[in-house]
């Protein structure tokens, strides 16, 4: 029995299994992405991610800033962003090496820049940050993750997060407000909250 999780930095080869294909539609486009075991939601598009891509306001083709997919997994959000906003520079970060390899395979042809968190230059800011954050790492690590990346949001930027109510979405909303962010519940669907976050 392995102790690997989707947030394991170097998942063991035993968890990979056969590579599979995840198909979904978002932003008026069809996607077929490569996935494998040991990464987040490898068998289907995660329901929270699906709600985020359906309910949040996707960037338009005229956007040319930097976009971030935080905790990218095999890259579904990054691939959607790169497709609907081809002039933007899309960064995708994940601690999981297998996830990064898959995200690079899926998003590389679209120009997605995939890296480990420490590999993104500190000077890079983001017009938008998108994330289905890893609640299962625990509240302390989740808060540290968001506390590291949200301050890199541009002054007029926006972050879109999806949070399951049963995973603590409402408490995350309150924490973000306490941290000084302007947070609104943009949408709710299937037990998920889509949060829109901007600077006060």
JSON list of N, CA and C in Angstrom, two decimals, residues 7-8 10 21 37 41 51 55 69 72 97 101 105 109 118-119 122 129 132 138-139 156-157 162 169 177 179-180 197:
[
{"chain": "A", "resi": 7, "resn": "UNK", "atom": "N", "xyz": [-0.63, 15.34, -3.90]},
{"chain": "A", "resi": 7, "resn": "UNK", "atom": "CA", "xyz": [0.31, 16.39, -3.52]},
{"chain": "A", "resi": 7, "resn": "UNK", "atom": "C", "xyz": [1.67, 15.83, -3.11]},
{"chain": "A", "resi": 8, "resn": "UNK", "atom": "N", "xyz": [1.90, 14.52, -3.39]},
{"chain": "A", "resi": 8, "resn": "UNK", "atom": "CA", "xyz": [3.22, 13.94, -3.18]},
{"chain": "A", "resi": 8, "resn": "UNK", "atom": "C", "xyz": [4.17, 14.47, -4.26]},
{"chain": "A", "resi": 10, "resn": "UNK", "atom": "N", "xyz": [7.11, 13.33, -5.41]},
{"chain": "A", "resi": 10, "resn": "UNK", "atom": "CA", "xyz": [7.65, 12.33, -6.33]},
{"chain": "A", "resi": 10, "resn": "UNK", "atom": "C", "xyz": [6.87, 11.03, -6.15]},
{"chain": "A", "resi": 21, "resn": "UNK", "atom": "N", "xyz": [-6.96, 8.84, -20.86]},
{"chain": "A", "resi": 21, "resn": "UNK", "atom": "CA", "xyz": [-7.37, 10.08, -21.50]},
{"chain": "A", "resi": 21, "resn": "UNK", "atom": "C", "xyz": [-8.60, 10.64, -20.79]},
{"chain": "A", "resi": 37, "resn": "UNK", "atom": "N", "xyz": [-2.24, 7.67, -12.90]},
{"chain": "A", "resi": 37, "resn": "UNK", "atom": "CA", "xyz": [-2.40, 7.55, -11.46]},
{"chain": "A", "resi": 37, "resn": "UNK", "atom": "C", "xyz": [-1.37, 8.37, -10.70]},
{"chain": "A", "resi": 41, "resn": "UNK", "atom": "N", "xyz": [-7.40, 13.61, -9.60]},
{"chain": "A", "resi": 41, "resn": "UNK", "atom": "CA", "xyz": [-8.55, 13.31, -10.45]},
{"chain": "A", "resi": 41, "resn": "UNK", "atom": "C", "xyz": [-8.13, 12.79, -11.83]},
{"chain": "A", "resi": 51, "resn": "UNK", "atom": "N", "xyz": [-17.00, 22.79, -12.29]},
{"chain": "A", "resi": 51, "resn": "UNK", "atom": "CA", "xyz": [-17.83, 23.92, -11.85]},
{"chain": "A", "resi": 51, "resn": "UNK", "atom": "C", "xyz": [-17.07, 25.23, -12.03]},
{"chain": "A", "resi": 55, "resn": "UNK", "atom": "N", "xyz": [-18.54, 28.16, -14.32]},
{"chain": "A", "resi": 55, "resn": "UNK", "atom": "CA", "xyz": [-19.19, 29.29, -13.65]},
{"chain": "A", "resi": 55, "resn": "UNK", "atom": "C", "xyz": [-18.33, 30.55, -13.54]},
{"chain": "A", "resi": 69, "resn": "UNK", "atom": "N", "xyz": [-2.23, 28.87, -13.24]},
{"chain": "A", "resi": 69, "resn": "UNK", "atom": "CA", "xyz": [-3.00, 27.71, -12.77]},
{"chain": "A", "resi": 69, "resn": "UNK", "atom": "C", "xyz": [-2.23, 27.15, -11.58]},
{"chain": "A", "resi": 72, "resn": "UNK", "atom": "N", "xyz": [-1.75, 22.66, -10.69]},
{"chain": "A", "resi": 72, "resn": "UNK", "atom": "CA", "xyz": [-2.32, 22.41, -12.02]},
{"chain": "A", "resi": 72, "resn": "UNK", "atom": "C", "xyz": [-2.70, 20.97, -12.28]},
{"chain": "A", "resi": 97, "resn": "UNK", "atom": "N", "xyz": [5.73, 15.89, -9.44]},
{"chain": "A", "resi": 97, "resn": "UNK", "atom": "CA", "xyz": [6.54, 15.80, -10.66]},
{"chain": "A", "resi": 97, "resn": "UNK", "atom": "C", "xyz": [5.79, 15.10, -11.79]},
{"chain": "A", "resi": 101, "resn": "UNK", "atom": "N", "xyz": [4.85, 16.64, -15.53]},
{"chain": "A", "resi": 101, "resn": "UNK", "atom": "CA", "xyz": [5.19, 16.01, -16.80]},
{"chain": "A", "resi": 101, "resn": "UNK", "atom": "C", "xyz": [3.96, 15.88, -17.69]},
{"chain": "A", "resi": 105, "resn": "UNK", "atom": "N", "xyz": [3.07, 17.82, -21.24]},
{"chain": "A", "resi": 105, "resn": "UNK", "atom": "CA", "xyz": [2.66, 17.11, -22.46]},
{"chain": "A", "resi": 105, "resn": "UNK", "atom": "C", "xyz": [1.35, 17.66, -22.99]},
{"chain": "A", "resi": 109, "resn": "UNK", "atom": "N", "xyz": [2.13, 22.16, -26.14]},
{"chain": "A", "resi": 109, "resn": "UNK", "atom": "CA", "xyz": [1.79, 22.61, -27.49]},
{"chain": "A", "resi": 109, "resn": "UNK", "atom": "C", "xyz": [0.98, 23.91, -27.51]},
{"chain": "A", "resi": 118, "resn": "UNK", "atom": "N", "xyz": [8.92, 26.63, -6.87]},
{"chain": "A", "resi": 118, "resn": "UNK", "atom": "CA", "xyz": [10.12, 27.43, -6.64]},
{"chain": "A", "resi": 118, "resn": "UNK", "atom": "C", "xyz": [10.81, 27.86, -7.92]},
{"chain": "A", "resi": 119, "resn": "UNK", "atom": "N", "xyz": [10.35, 27.36, -9.05]},
{"chain": "A", "resi": 119, "resn": "UNK", "atom": "CA", "xyz": [10.99, 27.69, -10.33]},
{"chain": "A", "resi": 119, "resn": "UNK", "atom": "C", "xyz": [10.40, 28.92, -11.01]},
{"chain": "A", "resi": 122, "resn": "UNK", "atom": "N", "xyz": [10.38, 35.21, -8.87]},
{"chain": "A", "resi": 122, "resn": "UNK", "atom": "CA", "xyz": [9.62, 36.00, -7.90]},
{"chain": "A", "resi": 122, "resn": "UNK", "atom": "C", "xyz": [9.10, 37.31, -8.47]},
{"chain": "A", "resi": 129, "resn": "UNK", "atom": "N", "xyz": [-5.33, 34.49, -11.36]},
{"chain": "A", "resi": 129, "resn": "UNK", "atom": "CA", "xyz": [-4.91, 33.24, -10.74]},
{"chain": "A", "resi": 129, "resn": "UNK", "atom": "C", "xyz": [-6.13, 32.33, -10.66]},
{"chain": "A", "resi": 132, "resn": "UNK", "atom": "N", "xyz": [-8.15, 25.13, -8.23]},
{"chain": "A", "resi": 132, "resn": "UNK", "atom": "CA", "xyz": [-8.96, 24.22, -7.44]},
{"chain": "A", "resi": 132, "resn": "UNK", "atom": "C", "xyz": [-8.00, 23.77, -6.34]},
{"chain": "A", "resi": 138, "resn": "UNK", "atom": "N", "xyz": [-4.42, 20.02, 4.24]},
{"chain": "A", "resi": 138, "resn": "UNK", "atom": "CA", "xyz": [-4.64, 20.57, 5.57]},
{"chain": "A", "resi": 138, "resn": "UNK", "atom": "C", "xyz": [-4.70, 22.09, 5.53]},
{"chain": "A", "resi": 139, "resn": "UNK", "atom": "N", "xyz": [-5.38, 22.65, 6.51]},
{"chain": "A", "resi": 139, "resn": "UNK", "atom": "CA", "xyz": [-5.64, 24.08, 6.51]},
{"chain": "A", "resi": 139, "resn": "UNK", "atom": "C", "xyz": [-4.36, 24.91, 6.58]},
{"chain": "A", "resi": 156, "resn": "UNK", "atom": "N", "xyz": [-5.04, 45.22, -10.34]},
{"chain": "A", "resi": 156, "resn": "UNK", "atom": "CA", "xyz": [-6.39, 45.11, -10.90]},
{"chain": "A", "resi": 156, "resn": "UNK", "atom": "C", "xyz": [-6.72, 43.68, -11.29]},
{"chain": "A", "resi": 157, "resn": "UNK", "atom": "N", "xyz": [-5.97, 42.73, -10.74]},
{"chain": "A", "resi": 157, "resn": "UNK", "atom": "CA", "xyz": [-6.15, 41.33, -11.12]},
{"chain": "A", "resi": 157, "resn": "UNK", "atom": "C", "xyz": [-7.30, 40.67, -10.37]},
{"chain": "A", "resi": 162, "resn": "UNK", "atom": "N", "xyz": [-12.21, 27.50, -6.59]},
{"chain": "A", "resi": 162, "resn": "UNK", "atom": "CA", "xyz": [-13.38, 26.68, -6.32]},
{"chain": "A", "resi": 162, "resn": "UNK", "atom": "C", "xyz": [-13.14, 25.93, -5.02]},
{"chain": "A", "resi": 169, "resn": "UNK", "atom": "N", "xyz": [-15.11, 25.24, 2.32]},
{"chain": "A", "resi": 169, "resn": "UNK", "atom": "CA", "xyz": [-15.16, 26.40, 1.43]},
{"chain": "A", "resi": 169, "resn": "UNK", "atom": "C", "xyz": [-15.58, 27.68, 2.13]},
{"chain": "A", "resi": 177, "resn": "UNK", "atom": "N", "xyz": [-11.10, 36.83, 3.65]},
{"chain": "A", "resi": 177, "resn": "UNK", "atom": "CA", "xyz": [-11.56, 38.17, 4.04]},
{"chain": "A", "resi": 177, "resn": "UNK", "atom": "C", "xyz": [-10.73, 38.70, 5.20]},
{"chain": "A", "resi": 179, "resn": "UNK", "atom": "N", "xyz": [-7.76, 38.04, 5.81]},
{"chain": "A", "resi": 179, "resn": "UNK", "atom": "CA", "xyz": [-6.43, 38.36, 5.30]},
{"chain": "A", "resi": 179, "resn": "UNK", "atom": "C", "xyz": [-6.40, 39.65, 4.48]},
{"chain": "A", "resi": 180, "resn": "UNK", "atom": "N", "xyz": [-7.57, 40.26, 4.31]},
{"chain": "A", "resi": 180, "resn": "UNK", "atom": "CA", "xyz": [-7.62, 41.55, 3.63]},
{"chain": "A", "resi": 180, "resn": "UNK", "atom": "C", "xyz": [-8.04, 41.52, 2.17]},
{"chain": "A", "resi": 197, "resn": "UNK", "atom": "N", "xyz": [-11.86, 36.71, -6.13]},
{"chain": "A", "resi": 197, "resn": "UNK", "atom": "CA", "xyz": [-11.00, 37.37, -5.14]},
{"chain": "A", "resi": 197, "resn": "UNK", "atom": "C", "xyz": [-10.24, 38.51, -5.83]}
]
